[in-house]
PDB file of C-alpha atoms in Angstrom:
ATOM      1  CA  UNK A   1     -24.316 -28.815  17.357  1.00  0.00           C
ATOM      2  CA  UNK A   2     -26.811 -27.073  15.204  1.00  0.00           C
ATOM      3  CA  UNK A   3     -30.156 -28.695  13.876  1.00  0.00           C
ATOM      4  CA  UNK A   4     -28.946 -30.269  10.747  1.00  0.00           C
ATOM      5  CA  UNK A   5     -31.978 -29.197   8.853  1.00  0.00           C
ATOM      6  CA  UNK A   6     -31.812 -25.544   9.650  1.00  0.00           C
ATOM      7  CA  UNK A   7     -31.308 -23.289   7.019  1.00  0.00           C
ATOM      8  CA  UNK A   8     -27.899 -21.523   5.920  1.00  0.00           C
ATOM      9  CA  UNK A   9     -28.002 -17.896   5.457  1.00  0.00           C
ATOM     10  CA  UNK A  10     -24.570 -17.322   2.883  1.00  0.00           C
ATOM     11  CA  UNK A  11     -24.150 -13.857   3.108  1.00  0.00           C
ATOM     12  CA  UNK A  12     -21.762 -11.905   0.262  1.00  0.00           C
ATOM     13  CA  UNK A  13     -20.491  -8.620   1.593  1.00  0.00           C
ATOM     14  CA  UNK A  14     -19.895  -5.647  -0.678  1.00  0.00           C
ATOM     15  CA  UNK A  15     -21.702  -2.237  -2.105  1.00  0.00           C
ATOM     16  CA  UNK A  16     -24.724  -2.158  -3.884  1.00  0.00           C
ATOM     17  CA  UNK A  17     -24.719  -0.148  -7.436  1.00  0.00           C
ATOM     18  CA  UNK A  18     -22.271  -0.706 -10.690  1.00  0.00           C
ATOM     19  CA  UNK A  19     -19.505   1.396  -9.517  1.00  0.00           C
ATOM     20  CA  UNK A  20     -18.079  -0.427  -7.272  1.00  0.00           C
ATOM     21  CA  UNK A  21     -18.933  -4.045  -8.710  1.00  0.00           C
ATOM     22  CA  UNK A  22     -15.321  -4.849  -9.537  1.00  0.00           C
ATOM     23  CA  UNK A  23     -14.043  -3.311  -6.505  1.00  0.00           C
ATOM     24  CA  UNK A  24     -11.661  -5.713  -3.922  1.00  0.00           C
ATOM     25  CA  UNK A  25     -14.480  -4.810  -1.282  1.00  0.00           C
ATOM     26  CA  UNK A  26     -17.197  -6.764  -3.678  1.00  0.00           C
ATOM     27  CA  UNK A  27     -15.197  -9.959  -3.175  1.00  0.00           C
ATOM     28  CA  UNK A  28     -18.316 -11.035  -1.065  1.00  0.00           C
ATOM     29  CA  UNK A  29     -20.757 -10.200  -3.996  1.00  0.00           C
ATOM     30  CA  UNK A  30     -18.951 -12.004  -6.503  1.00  0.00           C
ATOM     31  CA  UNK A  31     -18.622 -15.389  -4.696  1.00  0.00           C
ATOM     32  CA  UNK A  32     -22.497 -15.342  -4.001  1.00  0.00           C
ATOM     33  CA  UNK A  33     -22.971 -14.431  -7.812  1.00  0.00           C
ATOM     34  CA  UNK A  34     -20.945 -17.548  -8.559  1.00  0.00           C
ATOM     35  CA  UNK A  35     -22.826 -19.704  -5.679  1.00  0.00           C
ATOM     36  CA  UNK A  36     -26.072 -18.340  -7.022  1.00  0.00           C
ATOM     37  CA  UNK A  37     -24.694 -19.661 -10.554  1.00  0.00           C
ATOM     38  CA  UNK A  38     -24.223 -22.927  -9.571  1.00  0.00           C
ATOM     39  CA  UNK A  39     -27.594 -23.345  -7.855  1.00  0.00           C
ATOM     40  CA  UNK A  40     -29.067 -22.219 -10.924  1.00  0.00           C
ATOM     41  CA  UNK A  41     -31.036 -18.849  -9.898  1.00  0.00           C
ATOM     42  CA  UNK A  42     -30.830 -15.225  -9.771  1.00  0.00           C
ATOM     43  CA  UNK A  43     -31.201 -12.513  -7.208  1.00  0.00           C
ATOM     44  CA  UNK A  44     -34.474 -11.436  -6.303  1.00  0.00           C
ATOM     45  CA  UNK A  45     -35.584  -8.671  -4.275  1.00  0.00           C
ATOM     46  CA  UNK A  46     -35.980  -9.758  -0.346  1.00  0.00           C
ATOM     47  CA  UNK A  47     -39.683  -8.865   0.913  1.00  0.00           C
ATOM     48  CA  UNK A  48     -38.299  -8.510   4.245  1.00  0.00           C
ATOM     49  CA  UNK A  49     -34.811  -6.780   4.558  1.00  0.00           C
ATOM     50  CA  UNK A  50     -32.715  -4.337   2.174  1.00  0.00           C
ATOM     51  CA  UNK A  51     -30.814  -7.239   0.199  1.00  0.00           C
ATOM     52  CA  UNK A  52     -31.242  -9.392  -2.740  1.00  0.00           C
ATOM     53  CA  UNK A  53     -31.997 -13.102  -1.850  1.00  0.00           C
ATOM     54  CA  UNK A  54     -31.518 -16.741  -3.685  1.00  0.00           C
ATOM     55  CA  UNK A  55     -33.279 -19.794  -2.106  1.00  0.00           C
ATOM     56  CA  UNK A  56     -31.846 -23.105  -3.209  1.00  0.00           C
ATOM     57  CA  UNK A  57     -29.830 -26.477  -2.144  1.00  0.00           C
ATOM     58  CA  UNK A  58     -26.154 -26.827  -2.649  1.00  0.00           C
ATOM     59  CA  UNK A  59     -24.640 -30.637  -1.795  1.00  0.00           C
ATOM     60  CA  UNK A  60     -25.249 -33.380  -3.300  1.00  0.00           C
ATOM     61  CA  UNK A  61     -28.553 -34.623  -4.029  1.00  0.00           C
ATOM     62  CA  UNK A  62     -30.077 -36.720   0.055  1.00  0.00           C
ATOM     63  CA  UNK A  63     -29.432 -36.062   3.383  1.00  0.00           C
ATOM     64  CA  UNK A  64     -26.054 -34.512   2.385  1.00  0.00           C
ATOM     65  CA  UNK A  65     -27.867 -31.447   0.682  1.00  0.00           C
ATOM     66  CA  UNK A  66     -28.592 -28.035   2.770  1.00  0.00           C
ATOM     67  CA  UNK A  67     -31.224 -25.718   3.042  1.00  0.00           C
ATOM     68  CA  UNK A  68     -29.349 -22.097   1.603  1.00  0.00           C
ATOM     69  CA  UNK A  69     -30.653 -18.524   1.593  1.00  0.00           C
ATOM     70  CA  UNK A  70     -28.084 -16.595  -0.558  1.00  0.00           C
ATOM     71  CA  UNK A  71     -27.839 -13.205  -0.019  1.00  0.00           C
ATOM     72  CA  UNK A  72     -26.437  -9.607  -0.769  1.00  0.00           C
ATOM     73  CA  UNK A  73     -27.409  -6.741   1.445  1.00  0.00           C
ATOM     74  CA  UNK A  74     -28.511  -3.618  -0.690  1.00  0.00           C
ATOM     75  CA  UNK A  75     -27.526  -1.126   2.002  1.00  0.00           C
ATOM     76  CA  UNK A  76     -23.862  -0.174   1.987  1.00  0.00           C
ATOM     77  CA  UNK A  77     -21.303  -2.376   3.578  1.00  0.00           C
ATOM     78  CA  UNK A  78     -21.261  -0.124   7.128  1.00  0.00           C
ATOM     79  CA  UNK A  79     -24.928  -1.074   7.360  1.00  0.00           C
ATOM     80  CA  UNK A  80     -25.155  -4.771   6.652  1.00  0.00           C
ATOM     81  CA  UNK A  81     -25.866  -5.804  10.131  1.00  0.00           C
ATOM     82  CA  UNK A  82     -29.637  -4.691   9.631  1.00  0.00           C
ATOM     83  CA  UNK A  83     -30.102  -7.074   6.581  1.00  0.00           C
ATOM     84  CA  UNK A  84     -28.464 -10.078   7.560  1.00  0.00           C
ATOM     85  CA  UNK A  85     -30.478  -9.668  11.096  1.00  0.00           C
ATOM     86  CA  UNK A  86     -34.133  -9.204   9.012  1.00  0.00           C
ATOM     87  CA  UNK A  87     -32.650 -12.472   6.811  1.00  0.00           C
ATOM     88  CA  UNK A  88     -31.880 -14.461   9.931  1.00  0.00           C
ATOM     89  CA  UNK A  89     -34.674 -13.891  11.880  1.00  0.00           C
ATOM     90  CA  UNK A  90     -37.140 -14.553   8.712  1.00  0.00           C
ATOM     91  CA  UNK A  91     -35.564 -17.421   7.415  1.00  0.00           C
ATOM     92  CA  UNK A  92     -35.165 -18.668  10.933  1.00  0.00           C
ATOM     93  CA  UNK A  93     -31.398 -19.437  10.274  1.00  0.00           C
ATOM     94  CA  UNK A  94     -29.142 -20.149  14.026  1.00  0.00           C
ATOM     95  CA  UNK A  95     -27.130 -17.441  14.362  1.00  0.00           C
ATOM     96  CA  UNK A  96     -24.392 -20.296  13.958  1.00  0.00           C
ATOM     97  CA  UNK A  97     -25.546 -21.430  10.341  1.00  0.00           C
ATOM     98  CA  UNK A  98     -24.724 -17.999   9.586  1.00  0.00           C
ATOM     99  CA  UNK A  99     -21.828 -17.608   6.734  1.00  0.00           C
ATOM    100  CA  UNK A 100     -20.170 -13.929   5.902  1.00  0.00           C
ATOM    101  CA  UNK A 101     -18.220 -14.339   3.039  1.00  0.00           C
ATOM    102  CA  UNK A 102     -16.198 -11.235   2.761  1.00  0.00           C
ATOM    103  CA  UNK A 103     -12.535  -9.284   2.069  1.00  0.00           C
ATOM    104  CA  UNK A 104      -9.706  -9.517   4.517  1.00  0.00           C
ATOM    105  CA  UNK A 105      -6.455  -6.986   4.409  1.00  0.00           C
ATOM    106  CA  UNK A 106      -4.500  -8.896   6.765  1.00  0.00           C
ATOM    107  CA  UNK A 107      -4.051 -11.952   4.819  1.00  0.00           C
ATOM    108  CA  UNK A 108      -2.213 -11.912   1.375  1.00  0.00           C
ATOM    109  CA  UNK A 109      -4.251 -11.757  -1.786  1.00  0.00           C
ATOM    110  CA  UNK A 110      -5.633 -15.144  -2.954  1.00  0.00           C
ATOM    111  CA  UNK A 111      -5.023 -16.567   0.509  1.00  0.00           C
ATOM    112  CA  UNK A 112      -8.334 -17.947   2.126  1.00  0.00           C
ATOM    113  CA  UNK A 113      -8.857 -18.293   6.269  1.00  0.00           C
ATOM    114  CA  UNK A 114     -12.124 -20.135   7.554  1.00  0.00           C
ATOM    115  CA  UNK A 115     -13.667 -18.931  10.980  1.00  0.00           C
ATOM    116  CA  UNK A 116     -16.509 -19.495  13.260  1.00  0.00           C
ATOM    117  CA  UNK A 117     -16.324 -16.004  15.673  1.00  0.00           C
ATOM    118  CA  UNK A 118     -13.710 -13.327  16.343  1.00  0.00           C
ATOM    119  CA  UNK A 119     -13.359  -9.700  16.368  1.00  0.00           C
ATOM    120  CA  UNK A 120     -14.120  -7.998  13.111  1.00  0.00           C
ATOM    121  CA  UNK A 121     -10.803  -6.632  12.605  1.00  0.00           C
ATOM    122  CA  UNK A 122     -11.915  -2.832  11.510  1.00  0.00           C
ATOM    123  CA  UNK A 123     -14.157  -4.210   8.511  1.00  0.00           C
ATOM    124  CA  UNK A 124     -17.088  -2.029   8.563  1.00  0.00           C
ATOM    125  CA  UNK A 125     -19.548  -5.220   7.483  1.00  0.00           C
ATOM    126  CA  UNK A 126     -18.626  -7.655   9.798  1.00  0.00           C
ATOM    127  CA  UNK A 127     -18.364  -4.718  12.233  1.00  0.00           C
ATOM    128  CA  UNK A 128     -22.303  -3.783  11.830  1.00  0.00           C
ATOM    129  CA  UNK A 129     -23.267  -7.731  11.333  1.00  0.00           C
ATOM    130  CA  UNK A 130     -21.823  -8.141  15.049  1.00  0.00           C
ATOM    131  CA  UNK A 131     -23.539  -5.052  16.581  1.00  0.00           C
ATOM    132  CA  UNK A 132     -26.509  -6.674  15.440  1.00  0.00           C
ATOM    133  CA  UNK A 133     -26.380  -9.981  16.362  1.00  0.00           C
ATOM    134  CA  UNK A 134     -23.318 -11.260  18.025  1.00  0.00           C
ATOM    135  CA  UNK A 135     -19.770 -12.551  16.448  1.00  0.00           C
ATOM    136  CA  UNK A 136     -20.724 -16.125  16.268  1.00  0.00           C
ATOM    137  CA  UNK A 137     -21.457 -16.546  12.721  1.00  0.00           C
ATOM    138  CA  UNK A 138     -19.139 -18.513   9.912  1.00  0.00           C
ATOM    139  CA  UNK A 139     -16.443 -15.827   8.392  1.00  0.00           C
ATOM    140  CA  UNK A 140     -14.784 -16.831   4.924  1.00  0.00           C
ATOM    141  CA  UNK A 141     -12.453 -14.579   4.775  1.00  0.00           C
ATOM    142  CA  UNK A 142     -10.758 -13.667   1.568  1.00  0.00           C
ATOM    143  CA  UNK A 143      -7.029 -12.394   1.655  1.00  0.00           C
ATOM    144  CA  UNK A 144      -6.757  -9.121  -0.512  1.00  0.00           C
ATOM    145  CA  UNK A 145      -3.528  -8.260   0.984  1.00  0.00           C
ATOM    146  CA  UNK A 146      -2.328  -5.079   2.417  1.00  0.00           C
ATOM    147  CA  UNK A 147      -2.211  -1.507   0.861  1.00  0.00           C
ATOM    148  CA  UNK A 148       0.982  -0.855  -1.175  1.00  0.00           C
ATOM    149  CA  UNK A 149       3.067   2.231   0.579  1.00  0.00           C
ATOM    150  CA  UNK A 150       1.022   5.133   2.069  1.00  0.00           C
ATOM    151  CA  UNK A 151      -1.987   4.207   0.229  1.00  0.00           C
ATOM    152  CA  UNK A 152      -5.393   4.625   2.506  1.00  0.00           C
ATOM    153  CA  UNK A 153      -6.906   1.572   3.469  1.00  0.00           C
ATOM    154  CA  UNK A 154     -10.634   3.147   2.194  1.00  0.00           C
ATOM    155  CA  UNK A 155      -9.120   3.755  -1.130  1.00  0.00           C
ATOM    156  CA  UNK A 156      -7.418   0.771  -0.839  1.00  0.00           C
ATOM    157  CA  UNK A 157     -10.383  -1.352  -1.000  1.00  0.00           C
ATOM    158  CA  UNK A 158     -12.635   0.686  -3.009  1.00  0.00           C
ATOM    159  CA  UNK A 159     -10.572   0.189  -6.184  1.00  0.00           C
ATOM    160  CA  UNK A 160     -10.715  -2.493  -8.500  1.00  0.00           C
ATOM    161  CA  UNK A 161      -8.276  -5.412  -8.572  1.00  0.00           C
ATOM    162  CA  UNK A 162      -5.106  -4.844 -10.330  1.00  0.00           C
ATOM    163  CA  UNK A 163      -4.328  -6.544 -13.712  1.00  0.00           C
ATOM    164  CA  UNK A 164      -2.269  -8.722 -11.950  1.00  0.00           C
ATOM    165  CA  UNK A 165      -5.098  -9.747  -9.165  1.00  0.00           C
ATOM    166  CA  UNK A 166      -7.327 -10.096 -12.151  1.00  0.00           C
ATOM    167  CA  UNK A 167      -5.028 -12.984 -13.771  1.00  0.00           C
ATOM    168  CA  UNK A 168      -6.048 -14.543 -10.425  1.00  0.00           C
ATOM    169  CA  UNK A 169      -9.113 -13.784  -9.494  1.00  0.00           C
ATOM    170  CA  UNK A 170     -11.583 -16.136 -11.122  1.00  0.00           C
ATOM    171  CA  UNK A 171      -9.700 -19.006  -9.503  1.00  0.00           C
ATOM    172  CA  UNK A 172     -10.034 -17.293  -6.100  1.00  0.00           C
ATOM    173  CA  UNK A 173     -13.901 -16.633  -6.188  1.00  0.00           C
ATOM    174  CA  UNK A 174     -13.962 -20.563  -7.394  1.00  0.00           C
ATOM    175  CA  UNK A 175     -12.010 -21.606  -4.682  1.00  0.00           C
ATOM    176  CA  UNK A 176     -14.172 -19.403  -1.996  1.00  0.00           C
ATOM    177  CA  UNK A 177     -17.161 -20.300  -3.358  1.00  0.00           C
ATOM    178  CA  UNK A 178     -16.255 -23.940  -2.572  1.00  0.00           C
ATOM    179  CA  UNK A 179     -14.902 -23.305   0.787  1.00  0.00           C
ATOM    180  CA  UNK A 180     -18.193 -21.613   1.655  1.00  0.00           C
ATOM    181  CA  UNK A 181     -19.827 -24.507   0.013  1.00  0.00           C
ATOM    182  CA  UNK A 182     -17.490 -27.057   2.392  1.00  0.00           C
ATOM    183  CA  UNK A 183     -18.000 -25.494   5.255  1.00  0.00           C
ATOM    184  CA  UNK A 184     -22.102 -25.620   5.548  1.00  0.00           C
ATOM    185  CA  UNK A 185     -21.945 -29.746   3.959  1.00  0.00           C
ATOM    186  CA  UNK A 186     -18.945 -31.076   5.587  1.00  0.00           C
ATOM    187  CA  UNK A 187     -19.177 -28.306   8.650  1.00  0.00           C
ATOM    188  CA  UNK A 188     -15.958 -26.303   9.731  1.00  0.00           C
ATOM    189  CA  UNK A 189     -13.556 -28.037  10.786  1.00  0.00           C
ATOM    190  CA  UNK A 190     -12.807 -30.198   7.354  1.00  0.00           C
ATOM    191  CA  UNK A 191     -13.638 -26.790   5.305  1.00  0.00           C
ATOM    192  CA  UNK A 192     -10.483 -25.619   7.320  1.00  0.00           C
ATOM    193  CA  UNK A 193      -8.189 -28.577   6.742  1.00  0.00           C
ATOM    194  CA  UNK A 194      -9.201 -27.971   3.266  1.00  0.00           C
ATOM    195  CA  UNK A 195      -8.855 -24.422   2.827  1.00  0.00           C
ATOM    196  CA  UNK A 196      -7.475 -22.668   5.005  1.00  0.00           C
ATOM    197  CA  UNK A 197      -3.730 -21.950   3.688  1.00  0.00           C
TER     198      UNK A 197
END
């Protein structure tokens, strides 16, 4: 089991810039804008690594709070890996108190699935965090569903959510902002019972 006062690295995944802010790829982004909310911070520049960075303590107040590092990698998504590694090794996180927080095709939109490990499934971000450093960190994965007919899976997840998704979508960064929030207080295995549906 990991040191219980080692730090959490919470890593969003998505594209840097305003273009593609609202895009079903920036899922990760806008769940560590809403964790960042809640701590009560904002992104600053990282001195060491290509990403935007929020230190705080999520939990309740005693031995119950955790040490996070919030963080969005500036590179593009096919080059997170580098990022998250700099982040890690600076903050001196455990590969293992390591939490990607990103889309997922194969599981219906609004659908959440918590994960310690695994392949990475053809996404490009977890594919580059795991060249870097392994596939044992935290996933919370965040259904966006399949494309509709022939549609490419690129353009797929490069467009924004759909009027309908939108309805929806508040709820769902809510809800995976407190799953990634359950799984580094009450650890894995009760962040699944909780939410994984």
């Amino acid at each position: 089991m990991s040191d219980v006062n080692a730090p959490w690295l919470i890593v969003g995944l998505g594209n840097p810039g305003p273009g593609y802010a609202g895009n079903r790829h920036n899922i990760g982004f806008m769940v560590a804008d809403l964790l960042a909310e809640r701590i009560g911070g904002s992104f600053k520049r990282a001195q060491k690594a290509q990403a935007q960075v929020l230190e705080g303590r999520i939990g309740p107040p005693g031995p119950m709070s955790r040490r996070v590092v919030l963080a969005k990698p500036m590179s593009y998504m096919n080059l997170s890996g580098g990022p998250v590694t700099a982040l890690r090794d600076f903050y001196k996180v455990p590969t293992a108190n390591v939490v990607a927080v990103h889309d997922e095709l194969d599981i219906d939109y609004g659908t959440l699935r918590l994960k310690l490990g695994g392949g990475d499934n053809g996404h490009n971000g977890l594919k580059s965090m795991t060249k870097a450093m392994g596939p044992d960190y935290h996933r919370v994965r965040c259904g966006i569903g399949r494309p509709p007919g022939r549609m490419q899976v690129a353009d797929f997840v490069l467009k924004d959510f759909s009027s309908a998704e939108r309805k929806e979508l508040d709820w769902f960064v809510d809800r995976s902002a407190d799953a990634a929030e359950c799984l580094v207080i009450d650890g894995l295995e009760r962040a699944q019972g909780t939410y994984n549906s």
